[in-house]
Amino acid sequence: MRIKTLLVKHAHRLVTMDGQRREIPDGGLFAEGNRITAVATTRELPETADEIIDLTGHVVTPGLINTHHHMFQSLTRAIPCAQDCGLFGWLKALYPLWGRLTPEMIRISTLTAMAELILSGCTTTSDHLYLFPNGCRLDDSLEAAGEIGMRFHACRGAMSLGESQGGLPPDRLVEPEDDILRDARRLIDTYHDSNRFAMRRIAIAPCSPFSVSQNLMRESAALARSCGVALHTHLAENDDDAAYSREKFGRTPAEFVEELDWVGRDVWHAHCVRLDRDGIRLFARTGTGVAHCPSSNMRLGSGIAPVAQMLREGVAVALGVDGSASNDSGQMLGEARQALLLQRAASGPAALTARQALELATIGGARVLGRDDIGALAPGMAADFAAFDLRKIAFAGAGHDPVAALVFCSPATAAWSVIDGRVVVRNGQLTTIDLPIVLERHNRLARELAAG
C-alpha cells in the first residue's frame, strides 16, 4: 500500500521544539504516513503531496501533551456540594456520585474529555481511571480513544484501602489487590504497544498513598518493571496529603515513594505541590517525572507547586489538566498559561517564560511519559501537530511575538490538529466523531448521574 503524504506550508511561525528550539518563519513540514520527514521553510519543502494544508496566518506547534487527567469527572463538573472544598472534602463529596458510574458513562465522558483536549491542540493524553463500579473497565476508555483517534497512555488506577481500613474512599469503591494486579496484567497483554509511534500504552497507577496499601504499591512497581510499563500516582498534592504520609508512614512523601521503589525514569507523579527540597533533588537525580496541574491546585486551594525550583534542579516537569471536576476545563494552552501566571505569582516575573511554559506542554510531556517520538517537530518524529489562527480576536495586536502570544493571550482553540498523520481537526471542527451527538448524550448521562 502506498504511503500517504502530507505537506504543511506557509505557517506564519512553525515552532519545532527541536534541539535548537528553531521557530521557522514561513515554515512547514512534510510527512509520509505517520512520520515527519522534513521540517523547513516552505520554499525548501516538496511542492506536492497527497494533501496540502496552507497555514498562512497560523502558528504551528508540536501536538500538546497532557500527562494527568480523570476523564470520567467531566460528568461531575461544578457539582454544588464540591465547589468550595479542599482535596479530601472534595473527594468525599463526589465518591457517592462516582459510585454510580456505568461503562457507557466512562466511554462517553472519555470521548467528551478527549474532544475538548484535541480542540485545544492536544494530541497525546494520559488518563488515570481509578474506580470501576458497575462493570466499568479501562477498556471503555481505550475504545473511546480509538474512536476519536487520540494518542493515549491509559493508566490502570486502583483503590484498595477503604474507610474501614483507614483509607479515604468508601469500602464499596475499593477492589481486592489480587484482582487489581490481575487486571493490570490483562490490560498490558491486550493493549500495550511499546513500539515507536504507539497510539496506546498502559501504565499501572495505584491512586494515592491514602487509598492503597504499601503492598499494592510494591507489587505494582514489580509488575510494571517486569512488563516494561510506566508507573503513575498522586503525590504530595496538599498539606493534608503530606501530613497523612508523615503521620501514617513516618516519612515525607518523597521518602515514602523512594522506600517503595517508586522513583525513576519510568515513574511520574501528579501534583507534587508539597515536594520538599530533598524530594526535588531526589526526583532530579533519579529522573522521576512530575505532572504539574496548576488549575486544579488553585481550584482546590492546594497550593503552588515549586515548578521553577524543580526546573532549575533538572526535574522532568510536564502539564496536566487534572480531572474535570477539580479543574472544570480541559484546555491545554489554558493550562500552560496558568502555569506561567502561577509561578510568577509565587516567585516573580522571571520565574517562568512563555516559551518555558510551552515546553512543559510539549517536550516536557514527552519526557515525562518516556517518549522520544513526540513533543517536537523534526524528521523522524511522529506527525502530531496543532495550528492556531493568529487572525482571531484573542491575538489582535500580539503579532510582535506570536509564539509567546499562545501562552500570554486568551487560550485559543486549534484550527487544525493532526495526530499520527491523520487530520483530526479541520478548520476548527472534529473530523472523527459527531460532537453534538456525543455532547447531548454526555449531558443526559451527567444529569442521570447527579440525580441518582
mmCIF file of C-alpha atoms in Angstrom, residues 147-401:
data_model
loop_
_atom_site.group_PDB
_atom_site.id
_atom_site.type_symbol
_atom_site.label_atom_id
_atom_site.label_comp_id
_atom_site.label_asym_id
_atom_site.label_seq_id
_atom_site.Cartn_x
_atom_site.Cartn_y
_atom_site.Cartn_z
ATOM 1 C CA GLU A 147 -12.829 6.014 18.070
ATOM 2 C CA ILE A 148 -11.706 9.633 18.308
ATOM 3 C CA GLY A 149 -8.136 8.927 17.169
ATOM 4 C CA MET A 150 -6.088 10.249 20.085
ATOM 5 C CA ARG A 151 -2.667 9.022 21.182
ATOM 6 C CA PHE A 152 -3.370 7.545 24.610
ATOM 7 C CA HIS A 153 -1.489 6.495 27.738
ATOM 8 C CA ALA A 154 -4.179 4.663 29.716
ATOM 9 C CA CYS A 155 -3.401 4.364 33.423
ATOM 10 C CA ARG A 156 -4.951 1.410 35.250
ATOM 11 C CA GLY A 157 -5.668 3.102 38.547
ATOM 12 C CA ALA A 158 -6.876 1.415 41.699
ATOM 13 C CA MET A 159 -8.106 1.931 45.241
ATOM 14 C CA SER A 160 -7.725 -0.930 47.701
ATOM 15 C CA LEU A 161 -7.787 0.770 51.116
ATOM 16 C CA GLY A 162 -11.318 1.669 52.192
ATOM 17 C CA GLU A 163 -12.549 3.652 55.175
ATOM 18 C CA SER A 164 -12.751 0.579 57.394
ATOM 19 C CA GLN A 165 -9.003 0.061 56.920
ATOM 20 C CA GLY A 166 -8.000 3.695 57.461
ATOM 21 C CA GLY A 167 -8.235 4.825 53.845
ATOM 22 C CA LEU A 168 -10.276 7.683 52.426
ATOM 23 C CA PRO A 169 -12.646 6.063 49.873
ATOM 24 C CA PRO A 170 -15.797 4.177 50.863
ATOM 25 C CA ASP A 171 -15.329 0.427 51.096
ATOM 26 C CA ARG A 172 -17.680 -0.269 48.184
ATOM 27 C CA LEU A 173 -15.342 1.545 45.762
ATOM 28 C CA VAL A 174 -12.187 -0.417 46.572
ATOM 29 C CA GLU A 175 -11.002 -3.633 44.923
ATOM 30 C CA PRO A 176 -9.101 -6.714 46.122
ATOM 31 C CA GLU A 177 -5.430 -6.255 45.364
ATOM 32 C CA ASP A 178 -5.041 -9.586 43.571
ATOM 33 C CA ASP A 179 -7.861 -8.560 41.213
ATOM 34 C CA ILE A 180 -6.199 -5.202 40.567
ATOM 35 C CA LEU A 181 -2.872 -6.746 39.630
ATOM 36 C CA ARG A 182 -4.519 -9.458 37.535
ATOM 37 C CA ASP A 183 -6.480 -6.892 35.539
ATOM 38 C CA ALA A 184 -3.416 -4.688 35.093
ATOM 39 C CA ARG A 185 -1.559 -7.631 33.591
ATOM 40 C CA ARG A 186 -4.522 -8.387 31.306
ATOM 41 C CA LEU A 187 -4.564 -4.812 30.039
ATOM 42 C CA ILE A 188 -0.826 -4.801 29.375
ATOM 43 C CA ASP A 189 -1.021 -8.082 27.484
ATOM 44 C CA THR A 190 -4.046 -6.921 25.485
ATOM 45 C CA TYR A 191 -3.310 -3.298 24.678
ATOM 46 C CA HIS A 192 0.202 -2.093 25.484
ATOM 47 C CA ASP A 193 2.320 -1.145 22.474
ATOM 48 C CA SER A 194 5.977 -0.424 23.187
ATOM 49 C CA ASN A 195 6.826 0.374 19.572
ATOM 50 C CA ARG A 196 7.753 3.788 18.262
ATOM 51 C CA PHE A 197 4.689 5.880 17.338
ATOM 52 C CA ALA A 198 2.468 3.707 19.549
ATOM 53 C CA MET A 199 -1.088 5.011 19.770
ATOM 54 C CA ARG A 200 -1.819 3.295 23.073
ATOM 55 C CA ARG A 201 0.247 2.388 26.079
ATOM 56 C CA ILE A 202 -0.695 1.139 29.521
ATOM 57 C CA ALA A 203 0.637 2.387 32.846
ATOM 58 C CA ILE A 204 -0.009 0.991 36.322
ATOM 59 C CA ALA A 205 -1.381 3.659 38.627
ATOM 60 C CA PRO A 206 -2.496 2.959 42.225
ATOM 61 C CA CYS A 207 -4.474 6.046 43.115
ATOM 62 C CA SER A 208 -2.664 7.563 46.094
ATOM 63 C CA PRO A 209 -0.933 6.769 49.390
ATOM 64 C CA PHE A 210 -4.236 7.360 51.213
ATOM 65 C CA SER A 211 -6.262 4.902 49.118
ATOM 66 C CA VAL A 212 -3.973 1.889 48.561
ATOM 67 C CA SER A 213 -1.684 -0.253 50.689
ATOM 68 C CA GLN A 214 2.086 -0.203 50.653
ATOM 69 C CA ASN A 215 1.951 -3.787 49.438
ATOM 70 C CA LEU A 216 -0.006 -2.768 46.346
ATOM 71 C CA MET A 217 2.499 -0.004 45.630
ATOM 72 C CA ARG A 218 5.380 -2.503 45.826
ATOM 73 C CA GLU A 219 3.626 -5.185 43.794
ATOM 74 C CA SER A 220 2.591 -2.643 41.175
ATOM 75 C CA ALA A 221 6.172 -1.473 40.795
ATOM 76 C CA ALA A 222 7.392 -5.042 40.418
ATOM 77 C CA LEU A 223 4.737 -5.843 37.813
ATOM 78 C CA ALA A 224 5.373 -2.666 35.835
ATOM 79 C CA ARG A 225 9.095 -3.298 35.655
ATOM 80 C CA SER A 226 8.672 -6.916 34.692
ATOM 81 C CA CYS A 227 6.404 -5.823 31.824
ATOM 82 C CA GLY A 228 8.300 -2.676 30.814
ATOM 83 C CA VAL A 229 5.476 -0.214 31.504
ATOM 84 C CA ALA A 230 5.374 3.046 33.447
ATOM 85 C CA LEU A 231 4.073 3.878 36.933
ATOM 86 C CA HIS A 232 1.871 6.814 37.922
ATOM 87 C CA THR A 233 0.160 8.101 41.071
ATOM 88 C CA HIS A 234 -0.771 11.240 43.019
ATOM 89 C CA LEU A 235 1.782 12.602 45.459
ATOM 90 C CA ALA A 236 2.083 15.475 47.939
ATOM 91 C CA GLU A 237 -0.969 17.220 46.495
ATOM 92 C CA ASN A 238 -1.612 19.448 49.518
ATOM 93 C CA ASP A 239 -0.784 19.886 53.201
ATOM 94 C CA ASP A 240 -3.251 17.189 54.279
ATOM 95 C CA ASP A 241 -1.755 14.716 51.818
ATOM 96 C CA ALA A 242 1.785 15.404 53.052
ATOM 97 C CA ALA A 243 0.659 15.243 56.703
ATOM 98 C CA TYR A 244 -1.004 11.857 56.078
ATOM 99 C CA SER A 245 2.287 10.499 54.788
ATOM 100 C CA ARG A 246 4.213 11.733 57.815
ATOM 101 C CA GLU A 247 1.630 10.543 60.341
ATOM 102 C CA LYS A 248 0.831 7.189 58.720
ATOM 103 C CA PHE A 249 4.265 6.174 57.448
ATOM 104 C CA GLY A 250 6.698 8.379 59.343
ATOM 105 C CA ARG A 251 8.070 9.615 56.020
ATOM 106 C CA THR A 252 7.830 12.655 53.812
ATOM 107 C CA PRO A 253 6.031 11.901 50.542
ATOM 108 C CA ALA A 254 9.351 11.708 48.694
ATOM 109 C CA GLU A 255 10.890 9.400 51.308
ATOM 110 C CA PHE A 256 7.786 7.219 51.134
ATOM 111 C CA VAL A 257 7.944 6.678 47.366
ATOM 112 C CA GLU A 258 11.703 6.180 47.423
ATOM 113 C CA GLU A 259 11.325 3.427 50.017
ATOM 114 C CA LEU A 260 8.734 1.708 47.809
ATOM 115 C CA ASP A 261 10.935 1.970 44.673
ATOM 116 C CA TRP A 262 8.547 4.467 43.091
ATOM 117 C CA VAL A 263 11.258 6.683 41.627
ATOM 118 C CA GLY A 264 12.986 6.503 38.262
ATOM 119 C CA ARG A 265 12.537 7.478 34.639
ATOM 120 C CA ASP A 266 9.591 5.099 34.382
ATOM 121 C CA VAL A 267 7.638 6.919 37.124
ATOM 122 C CA TRP A 268 5.699 10.154 37.114
ATOM 123 C CA HIS A 269 3.770 11.712 39.981
ATOM 124 C CA ALA A 270 0.876 14.148 39.727
ATOM 125 C CA HIS A 271 0.887 17.469 41.614
ATOM 126 C CA CYS A 272 3.895 17.398 43.995
ATOM 127 C CA VAL A 273 2.735 20.704 45.461
ATOM 128 C CA ARG A 274 4.375 19.859 48.791
ATOM 129 C CA LEU A 275 7.516 18.216 47.452
ATOM 130 C CA ASP A 276 10.349 19.463 49.667
ATOM 131 C CA ARG A 277 13.892 20.364 48.639
ATOM 132 C CA ASP A 278 15.246 16.887 49.313
ATOM 133 C CA GLY A 279 12.381 15.431 47.318
ATOM 134 C CA ILE A 280 13.097 17.733 44.390
ATOM 135 C CA ARG A 281 16.732 16.673 44.390
ATOM 136 C CA LEU A 282 15.723 13.009 44.611
ATOM 137 C CA PHE A 283 13.446 13.391 41.587
ATOM 138 C CA ALA A 284 16.152 15.205 39.637
ATOM 139 C CA ARG A 285 18.747 12.569 40.487
ATOM 140 C CA THR A 286 16.509 9.640 39.561
ATOM 141 C CA GLY A 287 14.753 11.134 36.531
ATOM 142 C CA THR A 288 11.340 10.888 38.211
ATOM 143 C CA GLY A 289 8.696 12.979 36.437
ATOM 144 C CA VAL A 290 6.100 15.451 37.694
ATOM 145 C CA ALA A 291 2.707 16.288 36.155
ATOM 146 C CA HIS A 292 2.040 19.883 37.186
ATOM 147 C CA CYS A 293 -1.684 20.696 37.428
ATOM 148 C CA PRO A 294 -1.906 24.426 38.218
ATOM 149 C CA SER A 295 -5.643 24.979 37.633
ATOM 150 C CA SER A 296 -6.675 22.068 39.841
ATOM 151 C CA ASN A 297 -4.221 23.102 42.546
ATOM 152 C CA MET A 298 -5.729 26.591 42.596
ATOM 153 C CA ARG A 299 -9.329 25.356 42.379
ATOM 154 C CA LEU A 300 -8.900 23.115 45.434
ATOM 155 C CA GLY A 301 -6.700 25.595 47.308
ATOM 156 C CA SER A 302 -3.894 23.038 47.405
ATOM 157 C CA GLY A 303 -1.034 25.492 46.977
ATOM 158 C CA ILE A 304 1.609 26.301 44.393
ATOM 159 C CA ALA A 305 3.955 23.566 43.224
ATOM 160 C CA PRO A 306 7.621 24.693 43.230
ATOM 161 C CA VAL A 307 7.938 24.221 39.474
ATOM 162 C CA ALA A 308 10.535 26.923 38.917
ATOM 163 C CA GLN A 309 12.794 25.269 41.511
ATOM 164 C CA MET A 310 12.134 21.840 40.002
ATOM 165 C CA LEU A 311 13.218 23.065 36.584
ATOM 166 C CA ARG A 312 16.361 24.673 37.981
ATOM 167 C CA GLU A 313 17.271 21.374 39.627
ATOM 168 C CA GLY A 314 16.632 19.411 36.418
ATOM 169 C CA VAL A 315 13.378 17.644 37.285
ATOM 170 C CA ALA A 316 11.299 16.446 34.328
ATOM 171 C CA VAL A 317 8.096 18.508 34.537
ATOM 172 C CA ALA A 318 5.028 18.350 32.297
ATOM 173 C CA LEU A 319 1.482 19.680 32.445
ATOM 174 C CA GLY A 320 -1.787 18.009 33.353
ATOM 175 C CA VAL A 321 -5.286 19.425 33.205
ATOM 176 C CA ASP A 322 -6.287 17.010 36.006
ATOM 177 C CA GLY A 323 -9.848 15.865 36.461
ATOM 178 C CA SER A 324 -12.686 17.860 35.000
ATOM 179 C CA ALA A 325 -14.302 18.089 38.448
ATOM 180 C CA SER A 326 -11.291 19.840 40.003
ATOM 181 C CA ASN A 327 -10.370 21.990 37.015
ATOM 182 C CA ASP A 328 -13.684 22.111 35.184
ATOM 183 C CA SER A 329 -11.701 22.605 31.983
ATOM 184 C CA GLY A 330 -9.516 20.578 29.660
ATOM 185 C CA GLN A 331 -7.735 23.345 27.758
ATOM 186 C CA MET A 332 -4.021 22.651 27.337
ATOM 187 C CA LEU A 333 -2.978 26.154 26.269
ATOM 188 C CA GLY A 334 -5.002 27.409 29.193
ATOM 189 C CA GLU A 335 -3.028 25.108 31.478
ATOM 190 C CA ALA A 336 0.268 26.431 30.083
ATOM 191 C CA ARG A 337 -0.956 29.960 30.757
ATOM 192 C CA GLN A 338 -1.953 29.093 34.304
ATOM 193 C CA ALA A 339 1.450 27.514 34.917
ATOM 194 C CA LEU A 340 3.145 30.710 33.762
ATOM 195 C CA LEU A 341 0.974 33.012 35.839
ATOM 196 C CA LEU A 342 1.062 30.884 38.978
ATOM 197 C CA GLN A 343 4.859 30.601 39.042
ATOM 198 C CA ARG A 344 5.122 34.346 38.559
ATOM 199 C CA ALA A 345 2.630 34.975 41.354
ATOM 200 C CA ALA A 346 4.794 32.860 43.644
ATOM 201 C CA SER A 347 8.299 33.805 42.561
ATOM 202 C CA GLY A 348 8.233 36.927 40.401
ATOM 203 C CA PRO A 349 8.099 37.709 36.675
ATOM 204 C CA ALA A 350 11.275 35.813 35.808
ATOM 205 C CA ALA A 351 10.065 32.535 37.337
ATOM 206 C CA LEU A 352 8.781 31.075 34.064
ATOM 207 C CA THR A 353 8.773 32.368 30.493
ATOM 208 C CA ALA A 354 6.096 31.787 27.880
ATOM 209 C CA ARG A 355 8.394 29.504 25.922
ATOM 210 C CA GLN A 356 9.241 27.500 29.028
ATOM 211 C CA ALA A 357 5.521 27.043 29.669
ATOM 212 C CA LEU A 358 5.091 25.839 26.081
ATOM 213 C CA GLU A 359 7.992 23.431 26.576
ATOM 214 C CA LEU A 360 6.189 21.915 29.577
ATOM 215 C CA ALA A 361 3.223 21.262 27.288
ATOM 216 C CA THR A 362 5.289 19.623 24.528
ATOM 217 C CA ILE A 363 8.747 18.156 25.035
ATOM 218 C CA GLY A 364 8.235 18.200 28.796
ATOM 219 C CA GLY A 365 5.240 15.939 28.374
ATOM 220 C CA ALA A 366 7.160 13.610 26.075
ATOM 221 C CA ARG A 367 9.993 13.319 28.587
ATOM 222 C CA VAL A 368 7.657 12.599 31.490
ATOM 223 C CA LEU A 369 5.811 9.919 29.503
ATOM 224 C CA GLY A 370 9.107 8.338 28.481
ATOM 225 C CA ARG A 371 8.767 9.042 24.767
ATOM 226 C CA ASP A 372 11.276 10.285 22.209
ATOM 227 C CA ASP A 373 8.908 10.248 19.217
ATOM 228 C CA ILE A 374 6.511 13.086 20.151
ATOM 229 C CA GLY A 375 6.746 16.617 21.552
ATOM 230 C CA ALA A 376 8.876 18.137 18.776
ATOM 231 C CA LEU A 377 8.650 18.702 15.032
ATOM 232 C CA ALA A 378 11.690 17.165 13.368
ATOM 233 C CA PRO A 379 12.490 14.450 10.831
ATOM 234 C CA GLY A 380 11.781 11.036 12.327
ATOM 235 C CA MET A 381 9.219 12.306 14.820
ATOM 236 C CA ALA A 382 5.529 11.468 14.848
ATOM 237 C CA ALA A 383 3.312 13.597 12.623
ATOM 238 C CA ASP A 384 1.476 15.165 15.569
ATOM 239 C CA PHE A 385 0.922 18.916 15.421
ATOM 240 C CA ALA A 386 -1.605 21.681 16.004
ATOM 241 C CA ALA A 387 -2.189 25.012 14.272
ATOM 242 C CA PHE A 388 -3.661 28.159 15.820
ATOM 243 C CA ASP A 389 -5.133 31.005 13.784
ATOM 244 C CA LEU A 390 -3.450 34.322 14.631
ATOM 245 C CA ARG A 391 -6.206 36.257 12.884
ATOM 246 C CA LYS A 392 -8.653 35.656 15.719
ATOM 247 C CA ILE A 393 -9.523 38.479 18.103
ATOM 248 C CA ALA A 394 -7.610 36.934 21.010
ATOM 249 C CA PHE A 395 -4.334 37.595 19.154
ATOM 250 C CA ALA A 396 -5.125 41.102 17.885
ATOM 251 C CA GLY A 397 -2.058 43.258 18.487
ATOM 252 C CA ALA A 398 0.095 40.281 19.524
ATOM 253 C CA GLY A 399 1.998 39.855 16.261
ATOM 254 C CA HIS A 400 5.192 41.148 17.871
ATOM 255 C CA ASP A 401 5.780 37.654 19.299
#
